[in-house]
Amino acid sequence: MTDATATPAAAWDALRAVPTPRLTDLFTAEPDRLSRMVIEEAGLRFDFAKTHLTQATLAAFLDLATAQDFAARRDALFAGAAVNGSEGRAAEHVAERGQGAPDSVAAARALHARMRGLIDAIEAEAIGPFRHVLHIGIGGSALGPDLLIDALGDDAGRYDVAVVSNVDGLALERVFRRFDPAATLIVIASKTFTTTETMLNAASALSWLAEHDVEDPYGQVIALTAAPDKAVEWGVDETRVLPFAESVGGRYSLWSSIGFPAALALGWDAFETMLEGAAAMDRHFRLAEPLANAPLLAAFSDLYYAVVRGAETRAVFAYDERLALLPSYLQQLEMESNGKRVTSTGAPLEVPSAPITWGGVGTDAQHAVFQLLHQGTHLVPVEFVAVIEPGDALDEAHHHALLVNCFAQGAALMAGQAHDDPQRAYPGDRPSTTILLDRLDPARLGALLAFYEQRTFANAALLGINPFDQWGVELGKAIARSIAEEGTERFDPSTRALIARALG
Ligand code: F6P
């Protein structure tokens, strides 16, 4: 029974009062646990059975969802309402995959048609010919395309794409060393077209073309932005500007023209299939019953550990080289979205917000950080992501070992092992979730990334925060600007001394 009158505070009190049996006991206490805690959707298997979510916990979370108007918040997201209150706009990444307000879906389709037209022109060598693609962007304007190309690009072999984000000149220089300027397409990706790192890197890339006798450097540039006027003012030809909607947030933008280098490298069909995979996950999130809803159950688990059990971090390990960039992609998605200390109305949060997301690649991480996970004093909910079909053609022993290690870690964290010597004892009862993909293809990757987006949204909705702004990044940018413009007088002695020592 759920309580329709509960407040968020009362729901949290109820959650704190639920007894927490050991994980291993849960399988005896709830004989049908596996069938209830495993969800199969869009070629992905989400296994929440090794978490402490019990029937009683889930009932209390349903009360929290009611108290936070979860269903109405989700409807507002899909309706294209102004869910990003502090910036007075909608968050319409779902429209890019055909879900959402009809006008926004139509605008996204028009953008995709333009992207496709430009890809056709590049492939037909009406522009170019290009062999190399230098994608310049940072944060959400780089992490998504980089992940897609790294995950799915192995067999594509169409263009050699480098993604450069850091303002450290070495990042660009390394690409300059291996790319042919005459055959390089420069892609400038910036929602605002003002980000200092991106604009400096773009200017240096243009100079590199000019210094290598490229006759028309601007003719080799395209721009992906929500500020098309700024791109044109910068010098990009209007026909090579692919403008996406202001209502698509930076870290949610890989479905828009920000995904252009991935669509170029992987082929348009692959990009479209990825959008369809994401749309399937959107539909699941919108329509599935709460207790059979993968992003929502994942959010319940996240919040249970962060709020009720005080876990300050969560770790994601991709047991697949192709998903090596997933943890850093998730760091921006989850921490820039939900690293907040006030609700969307400005009231202080009464419970902790997003945990710190970190992680790595299995099996490498087992030989580096897993010691702490098994025997350290911190509680770290772990997420394993693995793929059934191998990405390699070597002896099957490789993939077999990879998957066996992944599943063994989850089992070991949960079961632990007693020992007379405390240094050799494993306490166990350490939670994990496992996401298993049938295979890694565009549809399943699209569904996986949409799952993470909707899980992030669900976390925010259950906390009452706005996941679509990021005011916290502005102060550092402003201070960097003021050092350049006004000098160092107003700063503290430590900062002044560092600047004097390093920059004179
Ligand atoms: O500084 C944070 C941020 O605004 C991110 O949210 C964004 O993805 C990134 O910078 C890049 O911004 P832009 O696409 O406008 O260059």
Short mmCIF file of C-alpha atoms and ligand atoms in Angstrom, two decimals:
data_model
loop_
_atom_site.label_atom_id
_atom_site.label_comp_id
_atom_site.label_asym_id
_atom_site.label_seq_id
_atom_site.Cartn_x
_atom_site.Cartn_y
_atom_site.Cartn_z
CA MET A 1 0.00 0.00 0.00
CA THR A 2 1.36 3.41 -0.82
CA ASP A 3 0.54 6.54 1.14
CA ALA A 4 -0.75 9.28 -1.16
CA THR A 5 -0.54 11.92 1.58
CA ALA A 6 3.12 11.47 2.54
CA THR A 7 5.46 14.47 2.36
CA PRO A 8 9.03 13.98 1.06
CA ALA A 9 10.34 14.31 4.64
CA ALA A 10 7.90 11.67 5.91
CA ALA A 11 8.83 9.37 3.01
CA TRP A 12 12.51 9.73 3.89
CA ASP A 13 11.75 8.96 7.55
CA ALA A 14 9.86 5.86 6.47
CA LEU A 15 12.77 4.82 4.26
CA ARG A 16 15.24 5.23 7.13
CA ALA A 17 13.02 3.06 9.33
CA VAL A 18 12.94 0.09 6.94
CA PRO A 19 15.10 -2.75 8.29
CA THR A 20 18.08 -3.63 6.09
CA PRO A 21 18.65 -7.37 5.88
CA ARG A 22 21.90 -8.73 4.48
CA LEU A 23 21.86 -9.00 0.70
CA THR A 24 22.35 -12.74 0.69
CA ASP A 25 19.34 -13.19 3.01
CA LEU A 26 17.14 -11.23 0.65
CA PHE A 27 17.13 -14.05 -1.86
CA THR A 28 15.63 -16.40 0.76
CA ALA A 29 13.27 -13.80 2.20
CA GLU A 30 11.96 -12.92 -1.29
CA PRO A 31 11.88 -16.13 -3.35
CA ASP A 32 10.71 -14.28 -6.48
CA ARG A 33 13.35 -11.58 -6.03
CA LEU A 34 15.17 -12.28 -9.28
CA SER A 35 12.10 -11.99 -11.45
CA ARG A 36 11.03 -8.75 -9.74
CA MET A 37 14.44 -7.09 -9.61
CA VAL A 38 15.58 -7.85 -13.15
CA ILE A 39 14.20 -5.80 -16.03
CA GLU A 40 14.82 -6.63 -19.69
CA GLU A 41 14.29 -3.76 -22.10
CA ALA A 42 15.60 -2.78 -25.55
CA GLY A 43 18.26 -5.52 -25.55
CA LEU A 44 19.54 -4.57 -22.10
CA ARG A 45 19.22 -6.52 -18.87
CA PHE A 46 19.16 -4.46 -15.66
CA ASP A 47 19.82 -6.56 -12.58
CA PHE A 48 19.01 -4.77 -9.31
CA ALA A 49 18.79 -8.01 -7.29
CA LYS A 50 22.11 -7.41 -5.50
CA THR A 51 20.94 -4.10 -4.00
CA HIS A 52 19.27 -3.62 -0.62
CA LEU A 53 16.00 -2.53 -2.23
CA THR A 54 13.33 -4.66 -0.54
CA GLN A 55 9.57 -4.73 -1.01
CA ALA A 56 9.23 -2.40 1.98
CA THR A 57 11.89 0.00 0.65
CA LEU A 58 10.26 0.10 -2.75
CA ALA A 59 6.86 0.86 -1.21
CA ALA A 60 8.39 3.78 0.69
CA PHE A 61 10.06 5.02 -2.52
CA LEU A 62 6.69 4.96 -4.25
CA ASP A 63 5.44 7.28 -1.51
CA LEU A 64 8.41 9.55 -2.12
CA ALA A 65 7.61 9.56 -5.85
CA THR A 66 4.03 10.54 -5.06
CA ALA A 67 5.13 13.22 -2.60
CA GLN A 68 7.49 14.70 -5.20
CA ASP A 69 4.87 14.59 -8.00
CA PHE A 70 7.21 12.38 -9.98
CA ALA A 71 4.67 11.43 -12.67
CA ALA A 72 3.72 15.07 -13.28
CA ARG A 73 7.39 16.09 -13.49
CA ARG A 74 8.05 13.34 -16.04
CA ASP A 75 4.97 14.37 -18.06
CA ALA A 76 6.25 17.96 -18.05
CA LEU A 77 9.63 16.82 -19.39
CA PHE A 78 8.05 14.95 -22.29
CA ALA A 79 5.52 17.72 -22.96
CA GLY A 80 8.31 20.25 -23.51
CA ALA A 81 7.26 22.37 -20.50
CA ALA A 82 9.78 24.79 -18.95
CA VAL A 83 11.29 22.19 -16.57
CA ASN A 84 14.56 24.15 -16.41
CA GLY A 85 13.10 26.89 -14.22
CA SER A 86 16.26 28.85 -13.45
CA GLU A 87 16.86 29.39 -17.18
CA GLY A 88 13.15 29.54 -18.08
CA ARG A 89 13.25 26.84 -20.71
CA ALA A 90 12.33 23.27 -21.59
CA ALA A 91 14.80 20.35 -21.74
CA GLU A 92 14.05 18.87 -25.12
CA HIS A 93 16.68 16.22 -25.79
CA VAL A 94 13.84 13.68 -26.03
CA ALA A 95 12.48 15.60 -29.04
CA GLU A 96 15.71 14.74 -30.88
CA ARG A 97 14.62 11.10 -30.69
CA GLY A 98 11.04 11.81 -31.79
CA GLN A 99 9.54 12.01 -28.28
CA GLY A 100 8.04 15.21 -26.98
CA ALA A 101 6.29 18.35 -28.19
CA PRO A 102 5.29 18.02 -31.89
CA ASP A 103 6.87 21.34 -32.95
CA SER A 104 10.15 20.44 -31.29
CA VAL A 105 10.11 16.96 -32.85
CA ALA A 106 9.54 18.57 -36.26
CA ALA A 107 12.45 20.99 -35.67
CA ALA A 108 14.70 18.09 -34.65
CA ARG A 109 13.74 16.18 -37.79
CA ALA A 110 14.61 19.21 -39.92
CA LEU A 111 18.00 19.46 -38.20
CA HIS A 112 18.66 15.77 -38.78
CA ALA A 113 17.79 16.20 -42.46
CA ARG A 114 20.36 19.01 -42.68
CA MET A 115 22.96 16.88 -40.92
CA ARG A 116 22.31 14.07 -43.33
CA GLY A 117 22.54 16.44 -46.32
CA LEU A 118 25.93 17.69 -45.15
CA ILE A 119 27.17 14.15 -44.59
CA ASP A 120 26.04 13.22 -48.10
CA ALA A 121 27.91 16.23 -49.49
CA ILE A 122 31.07 15.29 -47.60
CA GLU A 123 30.83 11.66 -48.70
CA ALA A 124 30.27 12.72 -52.31
CA GLU A 125 33.30 15.00 -51.92
CA ALA A 126 31.27 18.05 -52.91
CA ILE A 127 33.17 19.43 -49.89
CA GLY A 128 36.64 18.10 -49.26
CA PRO A 129 37.82 15.38 -49.93
CA PHE A 130 38.43 14.74 -46.24
CA ARG A 131 40.08 11.80 -44.54
CA HIS A 132 40.52 13.41 -41.14
CA VAL A 133 37.99 15.06 -38.86
CA LEU A 134 39.11 17.31 -36.01
CA HIS A 135 36.21 17.80 -33.62
CA ILE A 136 36.75 20.69 -31.22
CA GLY A 137 34.43 21.09 -28.22
CA ILE A 138 34.40 20.57 -24.47
CA GLY A 139 32.09 19.04 -21.85
CA GLY A 140 28.81 18.02 -23.43
CA SER A 141 30.09 19.21 -26.79
CA ALA A 142 32.82 16.54 -26.76
CA LEU A 143 32.12 13.70 -24.33
CA GLY A 144 29.10 12.26 -26.17
CA PRO A 145 30.58 12.15 -29.70
CA ASP A 146 33.88 10.87 -28.30
CA LEU A 147 32.11 8.02 -26.50
CA LEU A 148 30.00 7.06 -29.53
CA ILE A 149 32.95 6.97 -31.91
CA ASP A 150 35.16 5.10 -29.47
CA ALA A 151 32.42 2.56 -28.73
CA LEU A 152 31.18 1.91 -32.25
CA GLY A 153 33.88 3.21 -34.57
CA ASP A 154 36.15 0.18 -34.74
CA ASP A 155 34.58 -1.34 -37.82
CA ALA A 156 33.51 1.90 -39.46
CA GLY A 157 36.88 2.96 -40.87
CA ARG A 158 35.29 5.85 -42.71
CA TYR A 159 37.13 8.85 -41.30
CA ASP A 160 39.86 9.22 -38.74
CA VAL A 161 38.22 11.41 -36.08
CA ALA A 162 40.05 13.16 -33.23
CA VAL A 163 38.12 14.89 -30.47
CA VAL A 164 40.04 17.71 -28.80
CA SER A 165 38.64 19.42 -25.73
CA ASN A 166 41.48 20.59 -23.51
CA VAL A 167 42.86 24.10 -23.94
CA ASP A 168 46.33 22.61 -23.28
CA GLY A 169 47.95 23.18 -26.67
CA LEU A 170 49.52 19.74 -26.55
CA ALA A 171 46.13 18.16 -27.17
CA LEU A 172 45.86 19.96 -30.52
CA GLU A 173 49.54 19.56 -31.40
CA ARG A 174 49.29 15.79 -31.09
CA VAL A 175 46.51 15.80 -33.68
CA PHE A 176 48.33 18.27 -35.94
CA ARG A 177 51.26 15.83 -36.01
CA ARG A 178 49.21 13.02 -37.49
CA PHE A 179 46.57 14.79 -39.61
CA ASP A 180 46.97 16.16 -43.12
CA PRO A 181 45.74 19.79 -43.03
CA ALA A 182 44.51 19.71 -46.64
CA ALA A 183 42.34 16.65 -45.88
CA THR A 184 41.06 17.73 -42.44
CA LEU A 185 37.52 18.83 -41.72
CA ILE A 186 37.40 21.10 -38.65
CA VAL A 187 34.20 20.71 -36.63
CA ILE A 188 33.60 23.40 -34.01
CA ALA A 189 31.06 22.20 -31.45
CA SER A 190 29.83 24.70 -28.91
CA LYS A 191 26.26 25.31 -27.81
CA THR A 192 27.06 28.91 -26.86
CA PHE A 193 29.91 29.49 -29.33
CA THR A 194 31.63 31.47 -26.58
CA THR A 195 33.44 28.81 -24.51
CA THR A 196 36.99 30.11 -24.22
CA GLU A 197 38.77 26.75 -24.53
CA THR A 198 36.83 25.86 -27.68
CA MET A 199 37.20 29.25 -29.33
CA LEU A 200 40.96 29.32 -28.71
CA ASN A 201 41.36 25.77 -30.03
CA ALA A 202 39.23 26.63 -33.06
CA ALA A 203 41.35 29.70 -33.84
CA SER A 204 44.56 27.64 -33.55
CA ALA A 205 43.16 24.93 -35.83
CA LEU A 206 42.28 27.55 -38.42
CA SER A 207 45.81 29.03 -38.20
CA TRP A 208 47.23 25.52 -38.64
CA LEU A 209 45.32 25.17 -41.93
CA ALA A 210 46.46 28.60 -43.10
CA GLU A 211 50.08 27.93 -42.14
CA HIS A 212 49.98 24.79 -44.26
CA ASP A 213 48.88 26.63 -47.38
CA VAL A 214 45.24 25.58 -47.30
CA GLU A 215 43.74 28.12 -49.69
CA ASP A 216 40.34 28.50 -48.04
CA PRO A 217 40.63 27.48 -44.37
CA TYR A 218 37.07 28.56 -43.55
CA GLY A 219 35.86 26.29 -46.37
CA GLN A 220 36.99 23.33 -44.25
CA VAL A 221 35.07 24.36 -41.15
CA ILE A 222 31.62 23.41 -39.95
CA ALA A 223 29.89 24.55 -36.76
CA LEU A 224 27.49 22.72 -34.42
CA THR A 225 25.82 25.25 -32.16
CA ALA A 226 22.66 26.75 -30.70
CA ALA A 227 24.08 30.21 -31.50
CA PRO A 228 24.27 30.16 -35.33
CA ASP A 229 24.69 33.95 -35.61
CA LYS A 230 27.86 33.79 -33.52
CA ALA A 231 29.25 31.00 -35.71
CA VAL A 232 28.59 33.02 -38.87
CA GLU A 233 30.12 36.10 -37.27
CA TRP A 234 33.20 33.97 -36.45
CA GLY A 235 33.53 33.15 -40.14
CA VAL A 236 31.73 29.84 -40.71
CA ASP A 237 29.68 29.74 -43.90
CA GLU A 238 25.95 29.70 -43.09
CA THR A 239 25.43 26.54 -45.13
CA ARG A 240 27.85 24.69 -42.89
CA VAL A 241 26.31 25.74 -39.58
CA LEU A 242 24.08 23.07 -38.04
CA PRO A 243 21.98 24.85 -35.41
CA PHE A 244 20.31 22.90 -32.63
CA ALA A 245 17.62 24.08 -30.23
CA GLU A 246 18.48 26.23 -27.21
CA SER A 247 16.27 23.87 -25.20
CA VAL A 248 18.71 20.98 -25.71
CA GLY A 249 21.17 21.05 -22.81
CA GLY A 250 24.91 20.65 -23.46
CA ARG A 251 25.31 17.32 -21.66
CA TYR A 252 22.13 16.02 -23.32
CA SER A 253 23.12 17.14 -26.82
CA LEU A 254 24.76 14.15 -28.52
CA TRP A 255 21.40 13.38 -30.19
CA SER A 256 21.42 16.78 -31.91
CA SER A 257 23.97 18.15 -34.38
CA ILE A 258 26.59 17.76 -31.63
CA GLY A 259 26.52 14.09 -32.68
CA PHE A 260 27.58 15.07 -36.22
CA PRO A 261 31.11 13.62 -36.15
CA ALA A 262 29.69 10.33 -34.88
CA ALA A 263 27.06 10.30 -37.63
CA LEU A 264 29.82 11.04 -40.16
CA ALA A 265 32.19 8.41 -38.81
CA LEU A 266 29.63 5.67 -38.20
CA GLY A 267 27.26 6.45 -41.07
CA TRP A 268 23.82 8.04 -40.98
CA ASP A 269 21.95 4.75 -40.57
CA ALA A 270 23.90 3.95 -37.41
CA PHE A 271 23.14 7.40 -35.97
CA GLU A 272 19.44 7.04 -36.75
CA THR A 273 19.36 3.57 -35.20
CA MET A 274 20.97 5.00 -32.07
CA LEU A 275 18.16 7.60 -31.88
CA GLU A 276 15.60 4.79 -32.20
CA GLY A 277 17.25 2.84 -29.38
CA ALA A 278 17.07 5.93 -27.18
CA ALA A 279 13.42 6.45 -28.13
CA ALA A 280 12.63 2.88 -27.04
CA MET A 281 14.12 3.64 -23.62
CA ASP A 282 12.19 6.93 -23.45
CA ARG A 283 8.94 5.06 -24.06
CA HIS A 284 9.85 2.52 -21.40
CA PHE A 285 10.59 5.29 -18.90
CA ARG A 286 7.35 7.08 -19.71
CA LEU A 287 5.04 4.08 -19.76
CA ALA A 288 6.39 1.21 -17.65
CA GLU A 289 4.93 0.64 -14.19
CA PRO A 290 7.15 2.19 -11.50
CA LEU A 291 8.42 -1.12 -10.15
CA ALA A 292 9.21 -2.41 -13.64
CA ASN A 293 10.80 0.85 -14.77
CA ALA A 294 14.59 0.56 -15.13
CA PRO A 295 15.60 4.25 -14.81
CA LEU A 296 13.25 4.70 -11.85
CA LEU A 297 14.48 1.60 -10.00
CA ALA A 298 18.06 2.73 -10.63
CA ALA A 299 17.22 6.13 -9.13
CA PHE A 300 15.63 4.43 -6.09
CA SER A 301 18.84 2.50 -5.63
CA ASP A 302 21.02 5.62 -6.07
CA LEU A 303 19.00 7.56 -3.53
CA TYR A 304 18.74 4.68 -1.08
CA TYR A 305 22.52 4.47 -0.84
CA ALA A 306 23.17 8.23 -0.98
CA VAL A 307 20.48 9.34 1.46
CA VAL A 308 19.63 6.39 3.69
CA ARG A 309 23.02 4.71 3.87
CA GLY A 310 25.22 7.81 3.48
CA ALA A 311 27.26 6.59 0.49
CA GLU A 312 29.15 9.55 -0.94
CA THR A 313 30.19 7.93 -4.20
CA ARG A 314 29.02 5.41 -6.73
CA ALA A 315 31.35 3.53 -9.06
CA VAL A 316 30.74 2.38 -12.64
CA PHE A 317 32.98 -0.25 -14.21
CA ALA A 318 32.65 -1.02 -17.90
CA TYR A 319 33.78 -4.57 -18.54
CA ASP A 320 34.32 -3.76 -22.19
CA GLU A 321 37.11 -1.72 -23.80
CA ARG A 322 34.57 -0.15 -26.15
CA LEU A 323 32.86 1.50 -23.18
CA ALA A 324 36.05 2.83 -21.60
CA LEU A 325 34.81 6.42 -21.91
CA LEU A 326 31.46 5.68 -20.25
CA PRO A 327 32.54 6.62 -16.69
CA SER A 328 33.80 10.07 -17.74
CA TYR A 329 30.68 10.64 -19.85
CA LEU A 330 28.56 9.77 -16.80
CA GLN A 331 30.57 12.04 -14.55
CA GLN A 332 29.40 15.08 -16.48
CA LEU A 333 25.86 13.78 -16.97
CA GLU A 334 25.29 12.93 -13.32
CA MET A 335 27.40 15.44 -11.43
CA GLU A 336 26.77 18.52 -13.58
CA SER A 337 23.05 17.69 -13.52
CA ASN A 338 22.50 16.77 -9.91
CA GLY A 339 25.45 18.24 -8.00
CA LYS A 340 23.13 20.80 -6.41
CA ARG A 341 22.48 22.00 -2.87
CA VAL A 342 19.11 23.67 -3.28
CA THR A 343 15.78 22.54 -4.73
CA SER A 344 14.35 23.99 -7.93
CA THR A 345 12.59 26.61 -5.79
CA GLY A 346 15.83 27.62 -4.07
CA ALA A 347 15.16 25.93 -0.70
CA PRO A 348 18.14 24.14 0.88
CA LEU A 349 18.15 20.40 0.17
CA GLU A 350 17.42 18.44 3.30
CA VAL A 351 19.14 15.30 2.07
CA PRO A 352 22.40 14.75 0.12
CA SER A 353 22.17 15.17 -3.66
CA ALA A 354 24.02 13.26 -6.37
CA PRO A 355 26.79 11.00 -5.20
CA ILE A 356 30.23 11.43 -6.76
CA THR A 357 30.41 9.26 -9.88
CA TRP A 358 33.69 7.53 -10.59
CA GLY A 359 34.84 4.31 -12.17
CA GLY A 360 36.98 2.68 -14.79
CA VAL A 361 37.41 -0.37 -16.97
CA GLY A 362 37.33 -4.01 -15.92
CA THR A 363 39.41 -6.02 -15.54
CA ASP A 364 42.07 -3.30 -15.10
CA ALA A 365 40.25 -1.70 -12.17
CA GLN A 366 40.29 -4.99 -10.25
CA HIS A 367 44.05 -4.63 -9.96
CA ALA A 368 43.88 -1.02 -8.85
CA VAL A 369 40.82 0.11 -6.89
CA PHE A 370 38.84 -3.02 -6.03
CA GLN A 371 40.80 -3.57 -2.81
CA LEU A 372 38.96 -0.58 -1.34
CA LEU A 373 35.62 -1.82 -2.66
CA HIS A 374 36.03 -5.21 -0.98
CA GLN A 375 37.68 -4.27 2.31
CA GLY A 376 37.71 -0.48 2.66
CA THR A 377 35.55 1.43 5.13
CA HIS A 378 33.54 3.31 2.50
CA LEU A 379 30.23 2.02 1.24
CA VAL A 380 30.42 2.23 -2.57
CA PRO A 381 27.50 0.94 -4.62
CA VAL A 382 29.08 -0.54 -7.75
CA GLU A 383 27.64 -0.76 -11.25
CA PHE A 384 28.94 -3.31 -13.73
CA VAL A 385 28.28 -2.79 -17.44
CA ALA A 386 29.09 -5.71 -19.73
CA VAL A 387 28.27 -6.98 -23.21
CA ILE A 388 27.44 -10.61 -24.04
CA GLU A 389 28.71 -10.57 -27.64
CA PRO A 390 32.47 -9.99 -27.79
CA GLY A 391 33.94 -6.95 -29.49
CA ASP A 392 37.08 -8.87 -30.49
CA ALA A 393 37.78 -11.77 -32.81
CA LEU A 394 40.51 -13.38 -30.71
CA ASP A 395 40.18 -16.71 -28.97
CA GLU A 396 36.92 -16.73 -27.00
CA ALA A 397 38.97 -17.24 -23.83
CA HIS A 398 39.41 -13.45 -23.69
CA HIS A 399 35.76 -12.53 -23.60
CA HIS A 400 34.95 -15.48 -21.38
CA ALA A 401 37.53 -14.33 -18.83
CA LEU A 402 36.24 -10.77 -19.03
CA LEU A 403 32.65 -11.71 -18.25
CA VAL A 404 33.57 -14.30 -15.61
CA ASN A 405 35.60 -11.66 -13.79
CA CYS A 406 32.74 -9.17 -13.95
CA PHE A 407 30.20 -11.58 -12.47
CA ALA A 408 32.71 -12.90 -9.90
CA GLN A 409 33.27 -9.37 -8.55
CA GLY A 410 29.55 -8.78 -8.01
CA ALA A 411 29.20 -12.13 -6.27
CA ALA A 412 32.27 -11.56 -4.09
CA LEU A 413 31.20 -8.07 -3.05
CA MET A 414 27.85 -9.46 -1.95
CA ALA A 415 28.86 -12.72 -0.32
CA GLY A 416 32.15 -11.72 1.32
CA GLN A 417 34.13 -14.35 3.20
CA ALA A 418 34.78 -14.93 6.87
CA HIS A 419 38.34 -15.50 8.09
CA ASP A 420 40.00 -15.78 11.51
CA ASP A 421 42.52 -13.17 10.45
CA PRO A 422 40.62 -9.86 10.11
CA GLN A 423 43.08 -8.75 7.42
CA ARG A 424 41.96 -11.63 5.25
CA ALA A 425 38.24 -11.32 6.00
CA TYR A 426 35.77 -9.85 3.52
CA PRO A 427 32.70 -8.33 5.18
CA GLY A 428 30.51 -8.73 2.08
CA ASP A 429 27.00 -7.27 1.88
CA ARG A 430 28.37 -4.74 -0.61
CA PRO A 431 25.79 -3.83 -3.24
CA SER A 432 26.06 -3.84 -7.00
CA THR A 433 23.87 -3.53 -10.07
CA THR A 434 24.69 -5.18 -13.38
CA ILE A 435 23.68 -3.92 -16.81
CA LEU A 436 24.17 -6.54 -19.47
CA LEU A 437 23.83 -5.69 -23.16
CA ASP A 438 23.12 -8.46 -25.71
CA ARG A 439 25.61 -6.76 -27.96
CA LEU A 440 27.07 -3.31 -28.41
CA ASP A 441 25.37 -1.79 -31.43
CA PRO A 442 23.93 1.68 -32.12
CA ALA A 443 20.43 0.77 -30.89
CA ARG A 444 21.60 -0.68 -27.59
CA LEU A 445 24.10 2.10 -26.96
CA GLY A 446 21.37 4.67 -27.63
CA ALA A 447 19.10 2.86 -25.16
CA LEU A 448 21.88 2.66 -22.57
CA LEU A 449 22.66 6.39 -22.75
CA ALA A 450 18.97 7.33 -22.66
CA PHE A 451 18.62 5.06 -19.60
CA TYR A 452 21.35 7.04 -17.86
CA GLU A 453 19.74 10.36 -18.84
CA GLN A 454 16.34 9.31 -17.53
CA ARG A 455 17.85 7.86 -14.36
CA THR A 456 19.55 11.22 -13.77
CA PHE A 457 16.23 12.97 -14.33
CA ALA A 458 14.45 10.56 -11.97
CA ASN A 459 17.04 11.23 -9.25
CA ALA A 460 16.48 14.96 -9.66
CA ALA A 461 12.69 14.68 -9.65
CA LEU A 462 12.74 12.60 -6.46
CA LEU A 463 14.94 15.23 -4.81
CA GLY A 464 12.98 18.17 -6.22
CA ILE A 465 16.03 19.69 -7.92
CA ASN A 466 16.59 21.10 -11.43
CA PRO A 467 19.01 18.81 -13.30
CA PHE A 468 19.16 21.04 -16.37
CA ASP A 469 21.11 24.08 -15.20
CA GLN A 470 24.78 24.27 -14.11
CA TRP A 471 25.35 27.58 -12.36
CA GLY A 472 28.15 26.05 -10.33
CA VAL A 473 30.58 26.18 -13.26
CA GLU A 474 30.26 29.93 -13.80
CA LEU A 475 32.31 31.36 -10.91
CA GLY A 476 35.58 29.73 -11.96
CA LYS A 477 35.08 30.93 -15.54
CA ALA A 478 34.41 34.49 -14.36
CA ILE A 479 37.51 34.49 -12.16
CA ALA A 480 39.69 33.19 -15.01
CA ARG A 481 38.35 36.03 -17.18
CA SER A 482 39.00 38.61 -14.51
CA ILE A 483 42.60 37.46 -14.07
CA ALA A 484 43.10 38.02 -17.79
CA GLU A 485 41.26 41.34 -17.85
CA GLU A 486 41.91 42.99 -14.48
CA GLY A 487 45.11 41.47 -13.14
CA THR A 488 45.55 39.80 -9.77
CA GLU A 489 45.16 42.61 -7.21
CA ARG A 490 41.85 41.41 -5.77
CA PHE A 491 43.06 37.86 -5.10
CA ASP A 492 44.33 36.13 -2.01
CA PRO A 493 48.13 35.88 -1.39
CA SER A 494 48.31 32.21 -2.35
CA THR A 495 46.63 32.74 -5.74
CA ARG A 496 48.70 35.88 -6.42
CA ALA A 497 51.93 34.04 -5.64
CA LEU A 498 51.03 31.11 -7.89
CA ILE A 499 50.24 33.44 -10.77
CA ALA A 500 53.42 35.44 -10.21
CA ARG A 501 55.56 32.29 -10.05
CA ALA A 502 54.07 30.62 -13.13
CA LEU A 503 53.02 33.50 -15.34
CA GLY A 504 55.29 36.36 -14.24
O1 F6P B 1 31.12 24.74 -18.35
C1 F6P B 1 30.09 23.81 -18.44
C2 F6P B 1 29.48 23.79 -19.80
O2 F6P B 1 28.60 24.86 -19.95
C3 F6P B 1 28.79 22.46 -20.04
O3 F6P B 1 27.52 22.41 -19.51
C4 F6P B 1 28.85 22.37 -21.52
O4 F6P B 1 28.61 21.07 -21.97
C5 F6P B 1 30.26 22.85 -21.78
O5 F6P B 1 30.45 23.88 -20.83
C6 F6P B 1 30.52 23.37 -23.15
O6 F6P B 1 29.71 24.47 -23.47
P1 F6P B 1 29.52 24.91 -24.97
O7 F6P B 1 28.90 23.79 -25.70
O8 F6P B 1 28.62 26.11 -24.91
O9 F6P B 1 30.87 25.25 -25.53
#
